[in-house]
Short mmCIF file of C-alpha atoms in Angstrom, two decimals:
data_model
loop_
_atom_site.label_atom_id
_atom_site.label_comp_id
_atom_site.label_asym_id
_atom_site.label_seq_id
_atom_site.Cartn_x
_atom_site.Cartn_y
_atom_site.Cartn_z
CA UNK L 1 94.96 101.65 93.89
CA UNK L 2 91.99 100.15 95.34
CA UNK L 3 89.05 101.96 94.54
CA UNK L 4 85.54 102.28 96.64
CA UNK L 5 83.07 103.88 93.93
CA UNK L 6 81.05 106.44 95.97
CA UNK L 7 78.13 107.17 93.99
CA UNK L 8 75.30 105.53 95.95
CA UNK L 9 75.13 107.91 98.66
CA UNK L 10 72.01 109.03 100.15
CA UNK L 11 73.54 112.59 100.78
CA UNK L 12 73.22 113.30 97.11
CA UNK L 13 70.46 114.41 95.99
CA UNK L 14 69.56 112.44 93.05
CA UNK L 15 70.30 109.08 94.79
CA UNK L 16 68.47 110.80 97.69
CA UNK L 17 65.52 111.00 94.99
CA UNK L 18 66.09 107.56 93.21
CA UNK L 19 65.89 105.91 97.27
CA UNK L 20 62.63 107.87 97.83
CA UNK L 21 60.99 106.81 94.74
CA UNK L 22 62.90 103.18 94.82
CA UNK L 23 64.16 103.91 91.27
CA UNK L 24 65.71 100.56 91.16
CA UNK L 25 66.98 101.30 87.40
CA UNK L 26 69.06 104.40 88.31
CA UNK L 27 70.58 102.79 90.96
CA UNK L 28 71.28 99.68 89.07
CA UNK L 29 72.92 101.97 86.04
CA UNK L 30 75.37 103.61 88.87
CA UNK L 31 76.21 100.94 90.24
CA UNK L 32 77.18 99.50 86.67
CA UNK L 33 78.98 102.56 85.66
CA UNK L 34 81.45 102.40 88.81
CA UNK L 35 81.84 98.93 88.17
CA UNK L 36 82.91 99.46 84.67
CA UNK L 37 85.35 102.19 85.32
CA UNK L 38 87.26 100.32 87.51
CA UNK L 39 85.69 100.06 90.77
CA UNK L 40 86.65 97.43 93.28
CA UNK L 41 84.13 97.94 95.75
CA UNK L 42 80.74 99.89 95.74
CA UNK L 43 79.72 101.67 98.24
CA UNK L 44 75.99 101.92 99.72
CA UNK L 45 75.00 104.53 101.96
CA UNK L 46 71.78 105.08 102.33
CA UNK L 47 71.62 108.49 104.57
CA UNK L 48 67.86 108.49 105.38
CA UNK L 49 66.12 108.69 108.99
CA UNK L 50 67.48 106.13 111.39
CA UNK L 51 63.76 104.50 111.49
CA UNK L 52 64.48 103.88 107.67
CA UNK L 53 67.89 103.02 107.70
CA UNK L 54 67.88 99.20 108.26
CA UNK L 55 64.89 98.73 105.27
CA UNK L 56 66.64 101.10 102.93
CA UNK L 57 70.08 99.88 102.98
CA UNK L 58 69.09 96.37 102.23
CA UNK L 59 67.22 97.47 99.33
CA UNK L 60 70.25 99.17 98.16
CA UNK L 61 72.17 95.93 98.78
CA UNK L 62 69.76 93.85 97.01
CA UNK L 63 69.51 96.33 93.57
CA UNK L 64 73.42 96.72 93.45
CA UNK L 65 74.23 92.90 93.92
CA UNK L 66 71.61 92.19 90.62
CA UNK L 67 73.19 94.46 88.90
CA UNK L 68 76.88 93.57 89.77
CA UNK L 69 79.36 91.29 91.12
CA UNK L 70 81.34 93.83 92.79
CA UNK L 71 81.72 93.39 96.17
CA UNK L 72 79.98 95.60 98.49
CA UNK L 73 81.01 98.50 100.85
CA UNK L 74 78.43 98.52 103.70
CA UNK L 75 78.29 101.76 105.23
CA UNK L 76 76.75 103.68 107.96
CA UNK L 77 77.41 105.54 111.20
CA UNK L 78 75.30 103.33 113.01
CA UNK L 79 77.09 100.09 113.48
CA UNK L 80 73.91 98.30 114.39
CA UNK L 81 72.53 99.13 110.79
CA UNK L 82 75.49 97.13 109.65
CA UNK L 83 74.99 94.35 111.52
CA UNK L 84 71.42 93.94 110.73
CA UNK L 85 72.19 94.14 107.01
CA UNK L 86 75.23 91.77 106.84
CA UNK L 87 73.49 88.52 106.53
CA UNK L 88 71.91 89.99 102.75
CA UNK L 89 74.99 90.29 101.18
CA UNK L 90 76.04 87.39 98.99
CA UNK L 91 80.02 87.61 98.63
CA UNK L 92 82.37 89.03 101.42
CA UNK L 93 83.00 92.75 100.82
CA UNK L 94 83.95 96.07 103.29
CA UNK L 95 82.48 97.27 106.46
CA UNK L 96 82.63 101.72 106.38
CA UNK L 97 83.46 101.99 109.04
CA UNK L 98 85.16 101.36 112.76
CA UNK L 99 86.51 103.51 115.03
CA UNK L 100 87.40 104.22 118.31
CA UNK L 101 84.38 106.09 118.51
CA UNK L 102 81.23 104.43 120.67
CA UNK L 103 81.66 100.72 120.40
CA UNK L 104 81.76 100.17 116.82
CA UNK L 105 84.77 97.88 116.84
CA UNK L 106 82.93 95.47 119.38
CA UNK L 107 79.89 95.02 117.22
CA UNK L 108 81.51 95.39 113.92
CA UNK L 109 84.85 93.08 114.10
CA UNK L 110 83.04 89.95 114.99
CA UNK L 111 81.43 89.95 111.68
CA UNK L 112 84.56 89.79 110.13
CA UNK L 113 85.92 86.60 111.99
CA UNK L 114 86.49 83.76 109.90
CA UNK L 115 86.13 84.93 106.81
CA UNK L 116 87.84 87.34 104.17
CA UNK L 117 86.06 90.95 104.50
CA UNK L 118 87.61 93.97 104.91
CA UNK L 119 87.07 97.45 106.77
CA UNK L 120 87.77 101.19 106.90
CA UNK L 121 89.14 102.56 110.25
CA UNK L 122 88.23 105.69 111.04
CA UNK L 123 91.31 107.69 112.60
CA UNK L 124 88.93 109.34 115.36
CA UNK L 125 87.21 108.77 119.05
CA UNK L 126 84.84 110.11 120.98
CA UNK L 127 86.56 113.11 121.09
CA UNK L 128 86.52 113.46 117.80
CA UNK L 129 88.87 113.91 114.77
CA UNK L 130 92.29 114.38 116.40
CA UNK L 131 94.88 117.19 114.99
CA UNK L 132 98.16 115.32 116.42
CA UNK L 133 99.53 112.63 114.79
CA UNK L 134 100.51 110.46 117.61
CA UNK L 135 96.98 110.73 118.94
CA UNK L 136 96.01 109.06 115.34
CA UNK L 137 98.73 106.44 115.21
CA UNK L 138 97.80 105.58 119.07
CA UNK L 139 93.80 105.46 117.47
CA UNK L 140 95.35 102.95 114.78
CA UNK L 141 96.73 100.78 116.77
CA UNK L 142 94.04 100.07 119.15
CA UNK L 143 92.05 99.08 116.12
CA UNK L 144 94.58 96.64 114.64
CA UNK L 145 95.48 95.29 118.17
CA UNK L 146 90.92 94.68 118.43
CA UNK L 147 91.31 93.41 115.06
CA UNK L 148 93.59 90.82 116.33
CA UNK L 149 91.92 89.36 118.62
CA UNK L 150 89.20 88.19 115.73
CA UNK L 151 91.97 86.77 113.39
CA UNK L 152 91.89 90.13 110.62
CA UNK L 153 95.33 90.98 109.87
CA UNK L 154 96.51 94.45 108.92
CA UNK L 155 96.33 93.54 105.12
CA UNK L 156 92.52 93.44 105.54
CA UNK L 157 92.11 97.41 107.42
CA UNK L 158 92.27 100.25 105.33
CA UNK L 159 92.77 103.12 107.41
CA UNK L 160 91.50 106.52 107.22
CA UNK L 161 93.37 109.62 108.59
CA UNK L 162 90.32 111.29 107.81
CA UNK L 163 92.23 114.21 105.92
CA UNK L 164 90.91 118.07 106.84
CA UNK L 165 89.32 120.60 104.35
CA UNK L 166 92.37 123.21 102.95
CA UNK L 167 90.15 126.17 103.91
CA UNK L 168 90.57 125.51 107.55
CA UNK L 169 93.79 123.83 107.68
CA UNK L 170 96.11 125.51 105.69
CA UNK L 171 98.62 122.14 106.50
CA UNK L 172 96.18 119.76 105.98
CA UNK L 173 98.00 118.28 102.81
CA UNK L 174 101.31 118.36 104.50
CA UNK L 175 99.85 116.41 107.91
CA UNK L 176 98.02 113.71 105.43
CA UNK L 177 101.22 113.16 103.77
CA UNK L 178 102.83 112.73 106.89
CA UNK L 179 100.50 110.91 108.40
CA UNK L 180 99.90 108.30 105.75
CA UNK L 181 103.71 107.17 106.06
CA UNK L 182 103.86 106.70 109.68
CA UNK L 183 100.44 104.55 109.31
CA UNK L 184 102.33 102.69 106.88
CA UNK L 185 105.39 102.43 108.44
CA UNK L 186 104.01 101.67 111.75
CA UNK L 187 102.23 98.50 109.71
CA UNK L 188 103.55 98.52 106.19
CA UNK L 189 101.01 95.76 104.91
CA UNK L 190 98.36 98.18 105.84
CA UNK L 191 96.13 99.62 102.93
CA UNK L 192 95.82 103.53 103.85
CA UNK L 193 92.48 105.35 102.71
CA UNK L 194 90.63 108.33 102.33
CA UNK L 195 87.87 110.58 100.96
CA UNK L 196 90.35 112.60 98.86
CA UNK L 197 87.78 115.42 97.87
CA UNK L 198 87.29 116.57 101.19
CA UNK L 199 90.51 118.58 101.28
CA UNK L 200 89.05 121.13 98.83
CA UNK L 201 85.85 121.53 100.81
CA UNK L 202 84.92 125.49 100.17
CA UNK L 203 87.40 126.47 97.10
CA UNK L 204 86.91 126.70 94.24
CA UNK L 205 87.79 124.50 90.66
CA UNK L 206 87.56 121.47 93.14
CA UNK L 207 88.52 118.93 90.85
CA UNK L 208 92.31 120.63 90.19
CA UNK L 209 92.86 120.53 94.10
CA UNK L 210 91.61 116.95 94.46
CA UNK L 211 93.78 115.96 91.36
CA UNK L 212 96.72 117.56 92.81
CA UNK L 213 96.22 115.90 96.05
CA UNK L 214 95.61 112.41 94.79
CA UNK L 215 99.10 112.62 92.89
CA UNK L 216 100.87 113.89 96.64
CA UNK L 217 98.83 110.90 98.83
CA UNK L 218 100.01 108.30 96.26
CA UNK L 219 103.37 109.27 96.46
CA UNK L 220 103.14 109.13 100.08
CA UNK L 221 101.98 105.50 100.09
CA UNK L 222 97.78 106.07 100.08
CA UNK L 223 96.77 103.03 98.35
CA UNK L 224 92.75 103.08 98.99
CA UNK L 225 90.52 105.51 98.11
CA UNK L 226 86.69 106.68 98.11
CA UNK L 227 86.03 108.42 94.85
CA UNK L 228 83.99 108.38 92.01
CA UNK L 229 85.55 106.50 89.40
CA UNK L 230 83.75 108.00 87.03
CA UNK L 231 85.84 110.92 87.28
CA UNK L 232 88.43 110.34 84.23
CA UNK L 233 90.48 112.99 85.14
CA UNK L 234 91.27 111.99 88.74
CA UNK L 235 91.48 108.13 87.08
CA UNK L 236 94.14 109.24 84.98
CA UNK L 237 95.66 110.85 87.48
CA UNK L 238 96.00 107.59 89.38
CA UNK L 239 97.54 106.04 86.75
CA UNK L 240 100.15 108.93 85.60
CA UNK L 241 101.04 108.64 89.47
CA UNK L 242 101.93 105.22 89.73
CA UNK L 243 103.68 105.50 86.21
CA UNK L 244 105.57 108.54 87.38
CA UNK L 245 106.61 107.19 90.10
CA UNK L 246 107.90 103.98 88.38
CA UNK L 247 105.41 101.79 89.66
CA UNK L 248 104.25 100.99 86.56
CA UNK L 249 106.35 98.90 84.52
CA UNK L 250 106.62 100.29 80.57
CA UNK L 251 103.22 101.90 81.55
CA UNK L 252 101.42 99.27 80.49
CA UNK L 253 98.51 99.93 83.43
CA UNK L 254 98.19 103.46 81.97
CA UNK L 255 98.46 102.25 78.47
CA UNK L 256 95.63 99.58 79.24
CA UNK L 257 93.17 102.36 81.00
CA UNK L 258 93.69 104.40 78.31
CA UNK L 259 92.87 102.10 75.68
CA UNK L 260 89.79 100.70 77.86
CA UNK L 261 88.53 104.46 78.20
CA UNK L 262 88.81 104.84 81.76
CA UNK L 263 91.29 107.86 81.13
CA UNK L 264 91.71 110.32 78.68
CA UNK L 265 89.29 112.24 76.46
CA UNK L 266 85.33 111.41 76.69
CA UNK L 267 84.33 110.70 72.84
CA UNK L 268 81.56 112.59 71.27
#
């Protein structure tokens, strides 16, 4: 599992603090902490007005890469931002996110020409998020076919079905699942992502939905995710998934995390 460490988000509210005050030190220490438990990429987000944006996020970029060698996950809904900000980082990383949506793909896939970074594709247009699966795969591959044309093959695109909230879709586990193998059978080197904890948006004990529903994408072929890897109960349920499913040969992966303390029991 590939793991983007989400904890250096403007949208919550003590990182929304620590970027007001530039608290350079708590940022550092999360960025650290993902790192540690297993993180493969960080992501930065910096949320804040769009006059901001640009000055922000490099400051973000600047604290985490001091503080880590981790590559970086650049993101923002303003592709522009990204591509102002690209030149600071120091090792090739991700790009959150393209789209179909606006021209994100045009200003975004050029950057990734020539060299060996990676991106989230967003399953969505100007429309919006589509319901119908079709409509998504059609959404996917436009993107790969763009991607093409600037030398980034599938194995570099993770793509995001952008999976609904379980309050308003009652299905929405189901259509993930379903759409997560056609995306991978349509390109079966693709890495397939998501922002798990959305799907229990609104209900309550969160964390035994998301836990449950990391176990089902797995099993479906999700191999990406965006997720706090702090979390050791949705880390070891990454790991009891893959050994489950007899991906994990004698366990030793889960055997490993375990005895590095990214699962199991916090000590006191």
């Amino acid at each position: 599992m590939i793991i983007i460490g989400e904890k250096i988000n403007g949208t919550i509210p003590v990182v929304k603090q620590a970027i007001e005050s530039r608290d350079s030190a708590f940022i550092a220490q999360r960025a650290v902490q993902q790192a540690e438990a297993g993180a493969h990429f960080i992501d930065v987000c910096a949320s804040t007005a769009p006059e901001y944006e640009i000055e922000t996020l490099k400051w973000l970029i600047e604290v985490v890469q001091d503080a880590t060698d981790i590559p970086l996950c650049i993101d923002s809904p303003n592709p522009r931002v990204i591509e102002a900000v690209f030149k600071y980082t120091n090792k090739p990383g991700m790009i959150n996110s393209i789209s179909e949506e606006g021209d994100k793909c045009e200003v975004l896939l050029p950057l990734m020409e020539g060299n060996s970074w990676e991106v989230v594709g967003l399953t969505c247009d100007n429309e919006g998020i589509p319901t119908d699966l079709q409509k998504k795969l059609s959404i996917t591959t436009s993107m790969v076919e763009k991607a093409a044309k600037f030398g980034i093959k599938p194995d570099r695109i993770h793509i995001d079905p952008c999976v609904m909230a379980l309050s308003t879709e009652n299905n929405s586990m189901l259509n993930f699942a379903a759409e997560i193998k056609a995306i991978r059978e349509l390109y079966p080197t693709i890495h397939v992502t998501g922002a798990i904890s959305n799907i229990s948006f609104g209900l309550p004990v969160r964390s035994l939905l998301n836990k449950t529903a990391m176990a089902f994408a797995i099993e479906a072929g999700m191999d990406s995710a965006v997720m706090d890897p702090i979390n050791r109960d949705l880390m070891g349920t990454i790991f009891a998934t893959y050994a489950l499913l007899g991906q994990d040969k004698h366990c030793r992966k889960y055997s490993k995390a375990f005895r590095a303390g990214q699962i199991g029991a916090v000590s006191k």
